[in-house]
Tab-separated table of C-alpha atoms in Angstrom:
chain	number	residue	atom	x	y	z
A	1	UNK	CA	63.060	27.710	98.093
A	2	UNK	CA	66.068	26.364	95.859
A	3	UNK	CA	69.138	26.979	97.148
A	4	UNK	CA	72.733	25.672	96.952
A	5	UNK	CA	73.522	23.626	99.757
A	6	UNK	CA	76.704	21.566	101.651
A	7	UNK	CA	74.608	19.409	103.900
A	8	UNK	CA	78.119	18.536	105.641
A	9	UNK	CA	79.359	21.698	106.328
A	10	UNK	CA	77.299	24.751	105.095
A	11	UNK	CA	76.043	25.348	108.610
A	12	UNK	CA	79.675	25.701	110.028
A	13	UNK	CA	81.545	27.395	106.967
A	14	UNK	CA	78.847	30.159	106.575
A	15	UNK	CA	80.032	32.591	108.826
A	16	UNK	CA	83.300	32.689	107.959
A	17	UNK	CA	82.578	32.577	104.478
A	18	UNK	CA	80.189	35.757	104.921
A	19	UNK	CA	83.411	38.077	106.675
A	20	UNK	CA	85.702	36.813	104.329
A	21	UNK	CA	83.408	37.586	101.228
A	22	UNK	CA	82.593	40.876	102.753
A	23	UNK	CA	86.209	41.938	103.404
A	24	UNK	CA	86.728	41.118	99.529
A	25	UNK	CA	83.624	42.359	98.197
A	26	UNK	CA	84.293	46.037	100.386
A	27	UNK	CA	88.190	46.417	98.167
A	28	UNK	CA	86.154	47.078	94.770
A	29	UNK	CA	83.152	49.652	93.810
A	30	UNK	CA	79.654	49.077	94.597
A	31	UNK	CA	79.073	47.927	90.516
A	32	UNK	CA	81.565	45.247	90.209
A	33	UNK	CA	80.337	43.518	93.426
A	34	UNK	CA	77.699	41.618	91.456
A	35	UNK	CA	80.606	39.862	89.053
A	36	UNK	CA	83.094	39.513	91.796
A	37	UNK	CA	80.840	37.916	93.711
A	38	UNK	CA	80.857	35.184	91.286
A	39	UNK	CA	84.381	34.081	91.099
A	40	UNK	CA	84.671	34.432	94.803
A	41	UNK	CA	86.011	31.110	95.817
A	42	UNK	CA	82.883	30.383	98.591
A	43	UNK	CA	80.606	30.653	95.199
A	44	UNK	CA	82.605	27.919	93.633
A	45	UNK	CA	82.616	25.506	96.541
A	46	UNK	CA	79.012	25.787	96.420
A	47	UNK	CA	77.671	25.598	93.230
A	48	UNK	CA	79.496	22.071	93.674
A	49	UNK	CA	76.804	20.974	95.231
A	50	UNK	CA	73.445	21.650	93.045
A	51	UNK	CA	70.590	22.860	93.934
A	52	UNK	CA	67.968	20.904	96.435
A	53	UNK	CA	64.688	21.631	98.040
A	54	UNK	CA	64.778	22.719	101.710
A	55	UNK	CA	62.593	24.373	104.211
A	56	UNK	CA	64.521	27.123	106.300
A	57	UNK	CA	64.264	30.350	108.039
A	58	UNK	CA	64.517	31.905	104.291
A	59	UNK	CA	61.402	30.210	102.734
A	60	UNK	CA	59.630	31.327	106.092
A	61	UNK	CA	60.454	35.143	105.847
A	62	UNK	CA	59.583	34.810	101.511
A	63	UNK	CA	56.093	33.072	102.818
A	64	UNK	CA	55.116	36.012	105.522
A	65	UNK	CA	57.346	38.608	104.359
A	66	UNK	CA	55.130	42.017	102.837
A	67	UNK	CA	55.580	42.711	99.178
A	68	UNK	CA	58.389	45.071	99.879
A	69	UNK	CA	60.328	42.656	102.277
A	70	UNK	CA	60.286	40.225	99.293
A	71	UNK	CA	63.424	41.607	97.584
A	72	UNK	CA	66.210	39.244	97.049
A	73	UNK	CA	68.415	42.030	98.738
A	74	UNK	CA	66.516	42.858	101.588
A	75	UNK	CA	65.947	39.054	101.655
A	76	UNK	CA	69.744	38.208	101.751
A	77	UNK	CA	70.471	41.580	104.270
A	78	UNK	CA	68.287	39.955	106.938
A	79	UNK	CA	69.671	36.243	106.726
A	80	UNK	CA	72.862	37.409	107.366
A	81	UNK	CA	71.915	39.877	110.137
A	82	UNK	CA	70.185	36.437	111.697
A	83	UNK	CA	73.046	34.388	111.388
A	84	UNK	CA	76.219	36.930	112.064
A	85	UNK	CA	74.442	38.003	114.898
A	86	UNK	CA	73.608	34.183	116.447
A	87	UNK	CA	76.923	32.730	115.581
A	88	UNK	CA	80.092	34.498	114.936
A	89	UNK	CA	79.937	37.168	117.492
A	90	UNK	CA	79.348	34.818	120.279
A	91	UNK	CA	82.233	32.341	118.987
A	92	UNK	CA	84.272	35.396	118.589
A	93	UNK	CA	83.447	37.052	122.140
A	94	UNK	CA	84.230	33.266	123.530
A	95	UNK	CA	87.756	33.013	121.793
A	96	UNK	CA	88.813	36.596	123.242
A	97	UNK	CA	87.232	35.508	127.070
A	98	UNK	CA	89.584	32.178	126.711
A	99	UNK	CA	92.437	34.419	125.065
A	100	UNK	CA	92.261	36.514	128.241
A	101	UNK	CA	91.961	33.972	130.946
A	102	UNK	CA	95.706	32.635	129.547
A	103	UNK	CA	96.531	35.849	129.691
A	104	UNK	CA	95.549	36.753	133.530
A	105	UNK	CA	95.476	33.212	135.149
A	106	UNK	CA	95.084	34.918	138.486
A	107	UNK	CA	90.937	35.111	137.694
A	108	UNK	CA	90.435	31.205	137.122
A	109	UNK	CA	90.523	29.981	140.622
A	110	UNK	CA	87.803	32.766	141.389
A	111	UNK	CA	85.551	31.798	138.799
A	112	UNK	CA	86.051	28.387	139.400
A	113	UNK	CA	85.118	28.717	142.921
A	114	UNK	CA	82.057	31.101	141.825
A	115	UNK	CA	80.748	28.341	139.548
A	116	UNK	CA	81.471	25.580	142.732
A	117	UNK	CA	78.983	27.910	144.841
A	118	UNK	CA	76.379	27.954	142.699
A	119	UNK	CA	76.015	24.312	142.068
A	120	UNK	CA	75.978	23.396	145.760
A	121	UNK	CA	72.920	26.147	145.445
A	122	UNK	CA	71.287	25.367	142.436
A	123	UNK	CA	72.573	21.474	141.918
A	124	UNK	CA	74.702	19.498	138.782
A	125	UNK	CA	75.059	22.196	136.561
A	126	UNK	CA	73.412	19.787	133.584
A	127	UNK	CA	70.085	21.200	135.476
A	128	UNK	CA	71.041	25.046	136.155
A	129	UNK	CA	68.007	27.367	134.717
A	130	UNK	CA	68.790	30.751	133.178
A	131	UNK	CA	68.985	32.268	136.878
A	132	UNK	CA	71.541	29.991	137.549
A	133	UNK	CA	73.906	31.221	135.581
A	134	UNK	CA	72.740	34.834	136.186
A	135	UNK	CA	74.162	34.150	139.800
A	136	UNK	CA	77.841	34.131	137.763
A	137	UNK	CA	78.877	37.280	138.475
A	138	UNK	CA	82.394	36.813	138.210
A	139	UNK	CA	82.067	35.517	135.191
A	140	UNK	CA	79.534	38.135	133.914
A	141	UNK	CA	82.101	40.618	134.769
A	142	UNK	CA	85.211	38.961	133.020
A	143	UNK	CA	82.900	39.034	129.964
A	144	UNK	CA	82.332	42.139	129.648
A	145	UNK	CA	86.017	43.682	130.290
A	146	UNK	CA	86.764	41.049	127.726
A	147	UNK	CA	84.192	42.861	125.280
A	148	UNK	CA	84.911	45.689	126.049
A	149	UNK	CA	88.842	45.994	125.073
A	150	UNK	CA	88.016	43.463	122.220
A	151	UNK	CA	84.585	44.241	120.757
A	152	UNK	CA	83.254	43.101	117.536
A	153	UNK	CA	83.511	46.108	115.702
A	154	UNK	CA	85.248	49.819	116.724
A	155	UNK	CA	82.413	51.288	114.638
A	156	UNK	CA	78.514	50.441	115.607
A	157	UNK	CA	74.699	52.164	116.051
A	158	UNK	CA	75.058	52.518	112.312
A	159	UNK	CA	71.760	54.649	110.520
A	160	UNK	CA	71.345	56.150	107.300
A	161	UNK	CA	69.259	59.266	107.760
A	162	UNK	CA	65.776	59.680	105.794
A	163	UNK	CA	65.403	62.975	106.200
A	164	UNK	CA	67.747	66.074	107.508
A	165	UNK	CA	68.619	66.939	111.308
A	166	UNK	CA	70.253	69.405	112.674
A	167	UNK	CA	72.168	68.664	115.872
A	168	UNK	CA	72.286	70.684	118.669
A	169	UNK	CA	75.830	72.099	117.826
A	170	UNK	CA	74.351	72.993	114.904
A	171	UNK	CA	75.956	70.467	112.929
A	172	UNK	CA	73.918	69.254	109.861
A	173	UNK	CA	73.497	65.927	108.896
A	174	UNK	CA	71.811	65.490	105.380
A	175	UNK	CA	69.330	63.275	104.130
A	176	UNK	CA	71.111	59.893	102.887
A	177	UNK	CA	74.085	60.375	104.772
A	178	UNK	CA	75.446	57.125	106.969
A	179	UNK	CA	76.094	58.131	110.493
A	180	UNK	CA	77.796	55.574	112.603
A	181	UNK	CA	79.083	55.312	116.603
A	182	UNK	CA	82.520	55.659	117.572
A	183	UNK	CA	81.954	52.562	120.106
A	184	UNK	CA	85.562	51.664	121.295
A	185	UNK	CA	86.373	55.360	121.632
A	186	UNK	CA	83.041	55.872	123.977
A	187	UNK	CA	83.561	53.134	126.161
A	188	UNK	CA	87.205	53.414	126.320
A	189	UNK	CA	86.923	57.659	127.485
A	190	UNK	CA	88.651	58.013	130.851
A	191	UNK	CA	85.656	60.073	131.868
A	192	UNK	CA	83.689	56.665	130.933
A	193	UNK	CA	85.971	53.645	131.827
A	194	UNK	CA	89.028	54.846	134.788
A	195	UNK	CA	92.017	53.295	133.633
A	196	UNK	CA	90.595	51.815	130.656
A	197	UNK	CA	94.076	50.717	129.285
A	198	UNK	CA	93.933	48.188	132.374
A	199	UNK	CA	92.548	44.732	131.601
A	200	UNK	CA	90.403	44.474	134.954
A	201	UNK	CA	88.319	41.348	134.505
A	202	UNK	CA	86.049	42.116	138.054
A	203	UNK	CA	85.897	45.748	136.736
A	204	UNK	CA	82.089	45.229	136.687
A	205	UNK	CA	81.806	43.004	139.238
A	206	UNK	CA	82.900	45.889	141.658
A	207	UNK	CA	80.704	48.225	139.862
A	208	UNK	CA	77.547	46.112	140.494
A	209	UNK	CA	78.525	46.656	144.650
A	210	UNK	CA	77.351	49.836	144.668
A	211	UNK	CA	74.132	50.705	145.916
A	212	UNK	CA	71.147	50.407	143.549
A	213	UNK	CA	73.512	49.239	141.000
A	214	UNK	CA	73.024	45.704	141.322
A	215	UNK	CA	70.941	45.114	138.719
A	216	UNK	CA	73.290	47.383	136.454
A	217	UNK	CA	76.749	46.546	134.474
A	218	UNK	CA	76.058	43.555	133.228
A	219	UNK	CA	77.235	41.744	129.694
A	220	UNK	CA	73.887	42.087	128.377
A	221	UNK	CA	73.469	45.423	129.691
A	222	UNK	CA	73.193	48.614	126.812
A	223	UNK	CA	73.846	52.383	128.022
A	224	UNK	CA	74.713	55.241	126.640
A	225	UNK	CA	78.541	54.724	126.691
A	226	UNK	CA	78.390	51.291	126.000
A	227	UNK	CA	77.134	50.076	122.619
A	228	UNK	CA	78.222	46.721	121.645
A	229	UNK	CA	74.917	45.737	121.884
A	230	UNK	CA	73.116	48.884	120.595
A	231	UNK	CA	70.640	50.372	123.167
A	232	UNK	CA	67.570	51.984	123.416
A	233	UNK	CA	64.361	50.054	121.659
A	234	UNK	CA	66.442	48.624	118.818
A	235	UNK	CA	69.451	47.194	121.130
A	236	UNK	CA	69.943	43.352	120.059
A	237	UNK	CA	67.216	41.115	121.190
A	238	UNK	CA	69.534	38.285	121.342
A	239	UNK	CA	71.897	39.292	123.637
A	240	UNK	CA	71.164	37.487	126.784
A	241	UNK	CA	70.465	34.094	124.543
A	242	UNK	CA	74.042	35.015	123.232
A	243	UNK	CA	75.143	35.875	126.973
A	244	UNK	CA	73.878	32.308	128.353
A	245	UNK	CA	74.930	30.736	125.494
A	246	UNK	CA	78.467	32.068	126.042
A	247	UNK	CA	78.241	30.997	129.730
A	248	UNK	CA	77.229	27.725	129.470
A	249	UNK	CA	80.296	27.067	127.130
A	250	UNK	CA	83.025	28.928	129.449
A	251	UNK	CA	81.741	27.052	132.906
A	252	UNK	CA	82.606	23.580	131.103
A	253	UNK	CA	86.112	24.662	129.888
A	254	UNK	CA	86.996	26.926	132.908
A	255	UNK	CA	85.860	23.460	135.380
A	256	UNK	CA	87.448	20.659	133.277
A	257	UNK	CA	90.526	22.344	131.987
A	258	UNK	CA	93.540	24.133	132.353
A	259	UNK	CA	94.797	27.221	130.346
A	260	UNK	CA	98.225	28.228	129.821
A	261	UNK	CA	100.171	30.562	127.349
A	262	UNK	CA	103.695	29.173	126.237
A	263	UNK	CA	107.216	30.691	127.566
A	264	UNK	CA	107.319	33.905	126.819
A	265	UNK	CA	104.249	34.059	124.552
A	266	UNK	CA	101.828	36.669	125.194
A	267	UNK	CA	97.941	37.357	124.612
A	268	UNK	CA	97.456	36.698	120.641
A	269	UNK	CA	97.260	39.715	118.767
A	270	UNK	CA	93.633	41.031	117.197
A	271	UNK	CA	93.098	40.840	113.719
A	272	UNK	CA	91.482	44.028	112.008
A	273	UNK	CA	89.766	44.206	108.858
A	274	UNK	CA	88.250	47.568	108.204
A	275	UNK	CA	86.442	48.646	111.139
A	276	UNK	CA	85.818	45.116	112.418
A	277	UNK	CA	87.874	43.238	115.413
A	278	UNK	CA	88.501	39.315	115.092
A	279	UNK	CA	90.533	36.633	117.509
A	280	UNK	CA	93.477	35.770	115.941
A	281	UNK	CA	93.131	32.441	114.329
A	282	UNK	CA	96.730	31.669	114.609
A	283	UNK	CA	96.479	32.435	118.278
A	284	UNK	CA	98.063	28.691	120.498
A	285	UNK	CA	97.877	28.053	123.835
A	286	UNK	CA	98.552	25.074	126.326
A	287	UNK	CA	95.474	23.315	127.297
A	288	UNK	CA	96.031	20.248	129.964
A	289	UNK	CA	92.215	18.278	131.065
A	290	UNK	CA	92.131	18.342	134.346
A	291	UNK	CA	91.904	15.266	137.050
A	292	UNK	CA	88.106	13.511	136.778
A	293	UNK	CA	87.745	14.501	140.481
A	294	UNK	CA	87.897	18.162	139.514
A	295	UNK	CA	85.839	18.218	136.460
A	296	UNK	CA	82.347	19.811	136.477
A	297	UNK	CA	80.266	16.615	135.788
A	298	UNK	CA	81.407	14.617	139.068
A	299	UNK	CA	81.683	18.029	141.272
């Protein structure tokens, strides 16, 4: 597979560059995409670089991929389904957890003390298995009242329909047509979510208290009225790697640092670009280490 490739920074840049191509590519027609794409200015960083040999998840999917999963666009669609997926939506749900614990400072001492029990359980937390972190329930929680009034995208469960169906309103829907889910609006219905305008960060946590709901409520958890993660059979398969992966990096900053917003700032406002939802960029806040005593290595 020939390809055009940064060695120094392609695997960091390429998420970004994807959003920012798409929310350029998305402001012209369908035909010109194909042209713009060329003078996008991702297209001219990399063709700086030549072409090379390499061996990566693409040349894999060309070598076992059927005849009809061979196309350069269906090809290129699933790369970036891999990669968006794996990357940016996990950086992106960390950025908003950290943008809300400066926000409501009151939760850190809980979670900090959560994380405390569970190593004098489970040991240094260099050693903690996936049911380790499992035990965070606090944490788990904060998550996903995090996600939920900053999710990835207000618009999800996206299909385009191969044949027509009739709904049981009546309602058509025709063949071809692109039917999406309204996913903020679900999970944010007062009939869904009781004061949902309220950022309450053990929210779940409370939830998972009632009886035979233990097991429910979680960040990796898909229902009905919560879709971030699809549900049913095709719900994301790598949502509790992304949930873990998301842990492991909060326990080290929530142990070995402190959060603070400035005077009089407030949480950094969302960024939205069509129907997606990013972390401000621009977003500051005071970070201070804190004393070697209290940090998570020595605890």
């Amino acid at each position: 597979m020939v390809s055009i490739y940064n060695p120094g920074s392609a695997e960091i840049l390429m998420s970004p560059s994807v959003f920012v191509s798409l929310v350029i590519l998305r402001l012209f027609p369908m035909w010109l995409h194909g042209f713009i794409s060329m003078v996008l200015p991702s297209a001219w960083r990399g063709s700086a670089y030549g072409s090379a040999e390499h061996r990566n998840i693409l040349s894999w999917m060309i070598e076992i991929g059927k005849d009809n999963e061979k196309q350069p666009a269906d090809l290129a669609h699933l790369e970036v389904i891999m990669s968006l997926a794996s990357i940016h939506t996990s950086q992106m749900n960390a950025v908003h957890v950290l943008y809300d614990l400066t926000s409501h400072p009151g939760y850190i001492e809980d979670l900090r003390e959560e994380i405390k029990q569970v190593i004098k359980t489970d040991g240094p937390w260099m050693e903690w298995k996936k049911t380790s972190f499992s035990k965070l329930r606090l944490l788990d929680s904060f998550m996903k009242e995090s996600q939920r009034l900053n999710p990835p995208t207000q618009l999800s469960y996206h299909r385009i329909l191969l044949k027509n169906h009739t709904l049981n309103d009546g309602t058509i829907l025709h063949k071809g047509s692109h039917i999406c889910m309204p996913v903020t609006a679900i999970q944010n219905d007062e009939a869904v979510t009781s004061d949902p305008s309220l950022f309450d960060g053990f929210r779940y946590y409370k939830m998972r208290q009632r009886e035979d709901e233990g097991h429910l409520h979680q960040f990796a958890t898909t229902e009905a009225t919560n879709l971030n993660f699809g549900h049913g059979k095709y719900a994301c398969p790598g949502r509790f790697f992304a949930a873990l992966e998301i842990k492991i990096v909060l326990v080290r900053l929530i142990m070995d640092y402190d959060f603070k917003l400035k005077d009089g700032q407030t949480r950094p406002a969302n960024l939205f670009a069509h129907e997606f939802i990013f972390p401000n960029p621009d977003g500051e806040f005071l970070v201070k280490r804190r004393r070697v005593e209290e940090r998570l290595l020595l605890i």
